[in-house]
Coordinates of C-alpha atoms in Angstrom, one line a residue:
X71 CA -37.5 9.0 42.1
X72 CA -36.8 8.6 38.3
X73 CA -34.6 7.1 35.9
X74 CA -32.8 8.4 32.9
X75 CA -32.0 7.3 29.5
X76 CA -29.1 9.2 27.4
X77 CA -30.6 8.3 23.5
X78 CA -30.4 9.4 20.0
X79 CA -34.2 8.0 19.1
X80 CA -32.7 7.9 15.3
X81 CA -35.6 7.4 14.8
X82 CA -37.6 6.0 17.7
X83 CA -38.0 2.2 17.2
X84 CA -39.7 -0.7 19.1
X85 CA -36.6 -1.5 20.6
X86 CA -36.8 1.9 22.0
X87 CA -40.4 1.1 23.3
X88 CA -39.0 -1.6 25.2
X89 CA -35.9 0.0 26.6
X90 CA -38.2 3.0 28.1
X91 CA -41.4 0.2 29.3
X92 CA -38.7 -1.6 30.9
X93 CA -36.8 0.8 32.6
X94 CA -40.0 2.5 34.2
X95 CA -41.4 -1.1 35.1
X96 CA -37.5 -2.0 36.6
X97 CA -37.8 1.5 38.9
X98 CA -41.5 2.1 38.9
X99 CA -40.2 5.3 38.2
X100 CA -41.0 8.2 35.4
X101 CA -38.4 8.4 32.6
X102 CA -36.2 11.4 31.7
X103 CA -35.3 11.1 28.0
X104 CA -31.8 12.9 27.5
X105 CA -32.1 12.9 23.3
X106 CA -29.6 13.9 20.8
X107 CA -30.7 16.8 18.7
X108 CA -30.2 17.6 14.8
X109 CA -27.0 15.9 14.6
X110 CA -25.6 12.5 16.2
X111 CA -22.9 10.4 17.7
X112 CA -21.6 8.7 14.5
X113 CA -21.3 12.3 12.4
X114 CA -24.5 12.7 10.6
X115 CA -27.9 14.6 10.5
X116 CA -30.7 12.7 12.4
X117 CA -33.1 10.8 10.2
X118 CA -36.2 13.1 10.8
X119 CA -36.8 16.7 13.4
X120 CA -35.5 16.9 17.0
X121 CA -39.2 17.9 17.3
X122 CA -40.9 15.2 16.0
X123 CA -38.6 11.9 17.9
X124 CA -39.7 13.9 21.2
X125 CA -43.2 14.0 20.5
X126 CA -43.0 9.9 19.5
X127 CA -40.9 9.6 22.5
X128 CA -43.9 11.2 24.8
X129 CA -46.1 8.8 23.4
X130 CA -44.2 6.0 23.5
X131 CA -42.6 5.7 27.3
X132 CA -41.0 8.7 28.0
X133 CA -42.3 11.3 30.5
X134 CA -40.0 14.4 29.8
X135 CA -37.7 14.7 26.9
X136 CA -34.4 17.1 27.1
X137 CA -32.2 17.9 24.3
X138 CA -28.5 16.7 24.3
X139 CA -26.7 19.6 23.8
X140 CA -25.0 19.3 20.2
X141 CA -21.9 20.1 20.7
X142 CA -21.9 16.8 23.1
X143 CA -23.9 15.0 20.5
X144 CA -21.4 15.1 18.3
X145 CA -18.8 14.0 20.4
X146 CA -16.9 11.0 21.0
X147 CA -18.2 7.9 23.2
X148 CA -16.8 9.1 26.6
X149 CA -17.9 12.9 25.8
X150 CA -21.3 11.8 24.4
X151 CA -21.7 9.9 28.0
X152 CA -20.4 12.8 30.5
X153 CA -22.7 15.3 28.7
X154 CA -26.0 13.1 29.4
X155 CA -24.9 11.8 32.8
X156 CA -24.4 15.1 33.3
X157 CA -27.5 16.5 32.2
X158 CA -28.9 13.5 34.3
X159 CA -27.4 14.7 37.6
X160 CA -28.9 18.1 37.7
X161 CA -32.1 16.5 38.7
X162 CA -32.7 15.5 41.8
X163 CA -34.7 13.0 41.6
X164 CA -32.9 10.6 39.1
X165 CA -31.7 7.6 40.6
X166 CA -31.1 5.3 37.9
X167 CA -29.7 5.6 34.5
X168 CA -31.0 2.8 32.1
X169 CA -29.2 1.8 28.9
X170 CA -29.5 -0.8 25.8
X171 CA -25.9 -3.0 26.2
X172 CA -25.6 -6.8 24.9
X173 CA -25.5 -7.8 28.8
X174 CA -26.8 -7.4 31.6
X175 CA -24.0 -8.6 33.7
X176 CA -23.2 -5.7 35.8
X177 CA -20.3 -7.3 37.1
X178 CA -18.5 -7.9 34.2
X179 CA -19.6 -4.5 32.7
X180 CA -18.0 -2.8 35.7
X181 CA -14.5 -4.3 35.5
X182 CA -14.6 -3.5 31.5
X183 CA -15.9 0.2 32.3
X184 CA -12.7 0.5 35.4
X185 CA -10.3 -1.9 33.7
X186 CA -8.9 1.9 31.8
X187 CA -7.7 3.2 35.3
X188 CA -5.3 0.0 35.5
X189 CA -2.0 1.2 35.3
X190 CA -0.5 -1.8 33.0
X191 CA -3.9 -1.3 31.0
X192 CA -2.9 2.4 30.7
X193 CA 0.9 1.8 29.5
X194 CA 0.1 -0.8 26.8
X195 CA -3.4 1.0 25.1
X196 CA -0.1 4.2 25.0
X197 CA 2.0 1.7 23.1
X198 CA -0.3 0.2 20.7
X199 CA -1.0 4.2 19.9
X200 CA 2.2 4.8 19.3
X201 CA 1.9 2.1 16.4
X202 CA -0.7 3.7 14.9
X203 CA -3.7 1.7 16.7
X204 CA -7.0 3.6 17.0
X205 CA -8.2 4.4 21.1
X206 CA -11.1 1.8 21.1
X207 CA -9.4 -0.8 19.4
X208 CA -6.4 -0.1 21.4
X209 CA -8.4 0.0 24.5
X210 CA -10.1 -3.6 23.9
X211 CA -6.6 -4.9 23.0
X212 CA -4.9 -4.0 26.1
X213 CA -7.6 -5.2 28.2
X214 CA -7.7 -8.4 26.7
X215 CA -4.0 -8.8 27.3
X216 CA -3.9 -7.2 31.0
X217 CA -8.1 -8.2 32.2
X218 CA -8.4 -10.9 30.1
X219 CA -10.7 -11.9 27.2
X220 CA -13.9 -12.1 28.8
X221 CA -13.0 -8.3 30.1
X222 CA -12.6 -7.2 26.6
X223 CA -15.4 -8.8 25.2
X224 CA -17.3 -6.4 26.1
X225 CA -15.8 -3.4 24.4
X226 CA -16.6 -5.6 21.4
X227 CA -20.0 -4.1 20.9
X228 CA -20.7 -0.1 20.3
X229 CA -23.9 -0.2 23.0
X230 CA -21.7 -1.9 25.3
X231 CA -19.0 0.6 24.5
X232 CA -21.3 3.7 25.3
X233 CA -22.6 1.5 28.5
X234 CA -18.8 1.2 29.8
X235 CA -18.7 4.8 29.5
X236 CA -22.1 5.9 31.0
X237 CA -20.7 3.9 34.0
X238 CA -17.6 5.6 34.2
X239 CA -18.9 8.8 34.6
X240 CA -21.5 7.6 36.7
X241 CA -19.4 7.1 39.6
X242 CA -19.5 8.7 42.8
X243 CA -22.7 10.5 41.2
X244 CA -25.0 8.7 43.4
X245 CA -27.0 7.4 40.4
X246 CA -27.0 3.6 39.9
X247 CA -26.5 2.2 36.7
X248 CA -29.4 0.0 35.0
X249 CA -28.8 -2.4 32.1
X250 CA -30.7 -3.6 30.0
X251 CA -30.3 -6.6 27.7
X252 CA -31.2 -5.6 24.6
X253 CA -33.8 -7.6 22.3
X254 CA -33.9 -8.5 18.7
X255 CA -31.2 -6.9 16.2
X256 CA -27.7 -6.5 16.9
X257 CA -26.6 -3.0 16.4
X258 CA -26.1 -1.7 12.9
X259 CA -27.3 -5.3 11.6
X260 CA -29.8 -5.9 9.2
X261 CA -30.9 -9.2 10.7
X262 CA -34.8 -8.5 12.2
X263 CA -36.6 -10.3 14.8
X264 CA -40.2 -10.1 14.4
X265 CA -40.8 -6.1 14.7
X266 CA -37.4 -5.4 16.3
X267 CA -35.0 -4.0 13.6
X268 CA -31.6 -2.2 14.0
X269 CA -32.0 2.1 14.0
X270 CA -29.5 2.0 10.7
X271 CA -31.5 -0.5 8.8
X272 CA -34.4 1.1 9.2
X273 CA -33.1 4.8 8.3
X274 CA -31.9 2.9 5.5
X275 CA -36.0 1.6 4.8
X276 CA -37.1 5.0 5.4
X277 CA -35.1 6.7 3.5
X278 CA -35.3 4.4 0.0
X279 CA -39.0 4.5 0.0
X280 CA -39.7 1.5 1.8
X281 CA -42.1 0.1 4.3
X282 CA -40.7 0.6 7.6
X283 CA -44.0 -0.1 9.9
X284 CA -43.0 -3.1 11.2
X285 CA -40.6 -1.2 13.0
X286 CA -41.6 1.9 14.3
X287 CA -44.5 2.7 16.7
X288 CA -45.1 5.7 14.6
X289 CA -43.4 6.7 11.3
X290 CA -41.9 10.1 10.8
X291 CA -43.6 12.5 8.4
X292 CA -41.1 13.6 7.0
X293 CA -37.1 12.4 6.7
X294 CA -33.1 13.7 5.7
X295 CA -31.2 12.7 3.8
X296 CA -27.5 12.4 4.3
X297 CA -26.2 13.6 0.6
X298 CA -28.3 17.4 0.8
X299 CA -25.9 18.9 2.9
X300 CA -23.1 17.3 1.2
X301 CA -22.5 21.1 -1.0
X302 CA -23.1 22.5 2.4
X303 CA -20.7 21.1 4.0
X304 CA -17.9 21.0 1.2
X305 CA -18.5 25.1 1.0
X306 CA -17.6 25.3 4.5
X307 CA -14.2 22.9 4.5
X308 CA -12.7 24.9 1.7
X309 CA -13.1 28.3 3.7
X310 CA -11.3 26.9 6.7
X311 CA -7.8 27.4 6.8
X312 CA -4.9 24.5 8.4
X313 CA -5.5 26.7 11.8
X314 CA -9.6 26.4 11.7
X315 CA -9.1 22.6 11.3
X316 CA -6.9 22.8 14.4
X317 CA -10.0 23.9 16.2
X318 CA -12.0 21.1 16.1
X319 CA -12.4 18.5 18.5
X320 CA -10.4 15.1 18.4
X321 CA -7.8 17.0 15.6
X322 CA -4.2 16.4 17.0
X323 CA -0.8 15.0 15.5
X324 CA -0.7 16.8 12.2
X325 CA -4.8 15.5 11.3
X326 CA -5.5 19.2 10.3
X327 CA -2.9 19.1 7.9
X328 CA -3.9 15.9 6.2
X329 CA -7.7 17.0 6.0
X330 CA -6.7 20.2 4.7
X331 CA -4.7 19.0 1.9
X332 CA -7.7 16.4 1.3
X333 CA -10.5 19.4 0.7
X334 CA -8.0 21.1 -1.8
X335 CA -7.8 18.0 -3.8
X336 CA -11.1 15.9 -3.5
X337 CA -14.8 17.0 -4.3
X338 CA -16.5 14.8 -2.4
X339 CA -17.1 14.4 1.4
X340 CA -16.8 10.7 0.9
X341 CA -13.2 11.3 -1.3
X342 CA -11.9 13.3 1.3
X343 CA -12.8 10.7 4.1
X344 CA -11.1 8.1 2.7
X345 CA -8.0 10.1 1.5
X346 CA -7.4 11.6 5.4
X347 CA -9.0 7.6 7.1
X348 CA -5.7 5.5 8.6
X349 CA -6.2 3.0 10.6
X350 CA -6.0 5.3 13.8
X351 CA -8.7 7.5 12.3
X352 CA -11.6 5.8 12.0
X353 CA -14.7 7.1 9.5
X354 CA -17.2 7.9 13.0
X355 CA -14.5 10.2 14.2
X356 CA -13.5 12.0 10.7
X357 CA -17.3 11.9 10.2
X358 CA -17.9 14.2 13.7
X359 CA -14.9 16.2 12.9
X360 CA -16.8 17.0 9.3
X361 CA -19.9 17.6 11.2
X362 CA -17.9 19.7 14.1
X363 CA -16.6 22.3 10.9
X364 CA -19.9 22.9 9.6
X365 CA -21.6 24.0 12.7
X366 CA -18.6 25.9 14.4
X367 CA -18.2 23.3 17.1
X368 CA -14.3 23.9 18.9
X369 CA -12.4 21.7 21.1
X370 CA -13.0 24.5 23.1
X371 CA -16.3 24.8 23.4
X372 CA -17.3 20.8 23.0
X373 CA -15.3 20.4 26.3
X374 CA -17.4 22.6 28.2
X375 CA -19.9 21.8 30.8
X376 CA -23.5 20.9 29.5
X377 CA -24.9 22.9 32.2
X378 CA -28.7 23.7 31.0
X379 CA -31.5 21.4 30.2
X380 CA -33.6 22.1 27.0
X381 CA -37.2 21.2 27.2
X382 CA -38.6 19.7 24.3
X383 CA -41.6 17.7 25.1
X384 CA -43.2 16.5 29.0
X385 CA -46.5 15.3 30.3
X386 CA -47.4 15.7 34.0
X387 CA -45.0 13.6 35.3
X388 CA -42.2 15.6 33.4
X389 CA -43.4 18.8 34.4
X390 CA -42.8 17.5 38.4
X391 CA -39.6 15.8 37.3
X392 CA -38.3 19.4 36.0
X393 CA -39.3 20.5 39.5
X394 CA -36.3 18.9 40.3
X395 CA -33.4 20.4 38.4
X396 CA -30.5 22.7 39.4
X397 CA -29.5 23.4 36.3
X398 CA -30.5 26.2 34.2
X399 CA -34.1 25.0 32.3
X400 CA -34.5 26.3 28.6
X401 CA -38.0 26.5 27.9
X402 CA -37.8 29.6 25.7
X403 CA -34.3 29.7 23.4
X404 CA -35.1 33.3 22.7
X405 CA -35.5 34.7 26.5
X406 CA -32.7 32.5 27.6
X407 CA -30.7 33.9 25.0
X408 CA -31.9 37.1 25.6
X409 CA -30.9 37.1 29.4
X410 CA -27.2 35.8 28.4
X411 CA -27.4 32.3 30.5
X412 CA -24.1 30.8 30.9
X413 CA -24.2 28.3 28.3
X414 CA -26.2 30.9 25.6
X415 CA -23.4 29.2 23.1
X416 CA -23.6 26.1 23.3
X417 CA -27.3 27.1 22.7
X418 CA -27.1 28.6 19.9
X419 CA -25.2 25.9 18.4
X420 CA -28.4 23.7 19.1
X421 CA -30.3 26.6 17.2
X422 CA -27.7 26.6 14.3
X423 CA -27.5 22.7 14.2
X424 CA -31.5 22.9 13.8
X425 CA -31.1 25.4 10.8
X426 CA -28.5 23.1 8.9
X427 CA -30.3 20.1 9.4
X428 CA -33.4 22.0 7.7
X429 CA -31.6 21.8 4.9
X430 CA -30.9 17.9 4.4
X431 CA -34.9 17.8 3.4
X432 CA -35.8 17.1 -0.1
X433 CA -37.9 20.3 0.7
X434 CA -35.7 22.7 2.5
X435 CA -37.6 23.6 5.8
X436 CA -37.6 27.4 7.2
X437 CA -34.9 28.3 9.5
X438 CA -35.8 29.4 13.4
X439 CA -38.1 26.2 14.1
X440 CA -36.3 26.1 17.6
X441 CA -37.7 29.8 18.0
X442 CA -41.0 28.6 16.7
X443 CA -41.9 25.2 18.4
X444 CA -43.7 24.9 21.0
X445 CA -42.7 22.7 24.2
X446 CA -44.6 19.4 23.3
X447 CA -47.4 18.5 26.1

């Protein structure tokens, strides 16, 4: 028996402490960590290494930590969720998935998370499309006309949001879903309660120089920052033709053209944003499609299975919990690499996004670190 949590750790807060003591005291259970990697869900680097959030993770609650592939890091909500419920499924012994929402009510989380496979809920989130309404916003809408405004409440909040889709592609899976009501901040707020603070005010503590101890069980040694790969990532846009744009995941309807036209006349990543941002495209996805062209992620290849589990860090407990798995186990990039596994690209897109993100550092960090780390014990 185990449970799972699907995370970013960016970085790995108190509120993260919690989530991972209370899930293991809810189960009395070990906890698999399913952690995003270089990159993460709202389009930009993570605030500090892979590496270092799985050792503070190990320390901190979690008993084996496994990287999210990127190319499902990077990903919308529902993709995000499928590839760690996924990953979550190959072992055995999970039963549980745990996750931070604004309530508990499992109830009233299920209807939200099935209210999409109503068929008037369906029809009218395709209407309000059609009039230029973005899918979440669309989605809420619909089920607040159709489920009710309680229903939709629910889709109000981005933790809820992710929760709704964990459940979703929990079902039939055998694992039961575990919520848990998160404490302290809301989400993306800079409101604190006592030594509970939101992940994006403190990245935005750590990385102006300020104190951010109050916070953190352990603060990272080193940090990112956001605007060094900005050059990086402008080289690569104007190299990519209309056609390379139509690659990408989540571009559709004529977006390649208007992103396109966007790198040819802005010179910023924040210009071109906000030239190419309507009210159907909103800045998270543009943001992951920016992310998507700098590290070669297709449609293509983001919609693939996230069949293998990459080890980062595990204690005892981890190391039996791995016993467990049916899918294929990365402990060595190179060999599996070497041995062409199945899912050797997605792989090396977790190498590659590694590489890049060595160079949002003030000091630029040496490339192959996913060659040269050692599985944390």
């Amino acid at each position: 028996m185990a449970v799972a949590v699907i995370c970013e750790f960016n970085p790995f807060h108190n509120g993260h402490a919690y989530l991972l003591e209370r899930a293991a005291q809810l189960c009395g259970a070990p906890v698999l960590a399913v952690m995003s990697g270089s990159f993460t869900q709202r389009g930009e680097v993570a605030v500090c290494s892979k590496f270092e959030r799985a050792h503070i993770a190990l320390e901190n609650g979690a008993d084996l930590v496994a990287e999210l592939p990127t190319v499902k890091a990077v990903s919308n909500a529902q993709r995000f969720a499928r590839g760690g419920v996924e990953i979550a499924k190959s072992f055995k012994c999970v039963t549980h998935l745990a996750f931070g929402c604004e309530t508990d009510d499992i109830e009233l989380l299920n209807a939200a998370a099935f209210s999409a496979d109503n068929p008037e809920v369906q029809s009218r989130i395709a209407e309000l499309m059609k009039q230029g309404e973005y899918y979440p916003r669309a989605y809420q809408n619909a089920v607040r006309e159709v489920c009710g405004d309680k229903t939709a409440q629910v889709l109000a909040s981005p933790n809820n949001i992710l929760a709704v889709e964990y459940i979703r592609a929990l079902k039939d899976s055998g694992i039961k879903p575990l919520p848990v009501l998160r404490i302290g901040s809301v989400h993306d707020s800079e409101i604190r309660s006592n030594n509970i603070a939101s992940a994006s005010y403190i990245r935005s503590l750590l990385r102006s120089g300020r104190d951010a101890s109050a916070y953190l069980p352990n603060v990272p040694t080193e940090i990112t920052r956001k605007e060094n790969l900005e050059r990086a990532a402008l080289c690569k846009l104007r190299t990519m033709s209309v056609e390379d744009f139509a690659l990408l995941p989540d571009v559709g309807e004529g977006l390649e053209n208007r992103i396109f036209g966007a790198v040819r006349k802005y010179n910023s990543i924040e210009e071109i944003l906000t030239a190419v941002k309507t009210k159907r495209y909103t800045h998270a996805r543009l943001r992951r499609i920016i992310i998507c062209a700098l590290l070669g992620i297709t449609e293509e290849l983001q919609s693939q299975n996230a069949g293998y589990v990459r080890v980062l860090s595990m204690n005892d407990a981890g190391a039996d919990m791995l016993k467990t798995c049916t899918a294929d186990i990365v402990t060595s990039p190179a060999k599996y690499l070497k041995s062409g596994g199945a899912f050797s690209a997605s792989l090396q897109k977790d190498i590659e996004a590694t590489d890049v993100a060595a160079l949002a550092y003030d000091s630029v960090k040496p490339c192959l670190q996913d060659y040269l780390t050692k599985i944390i014990r």
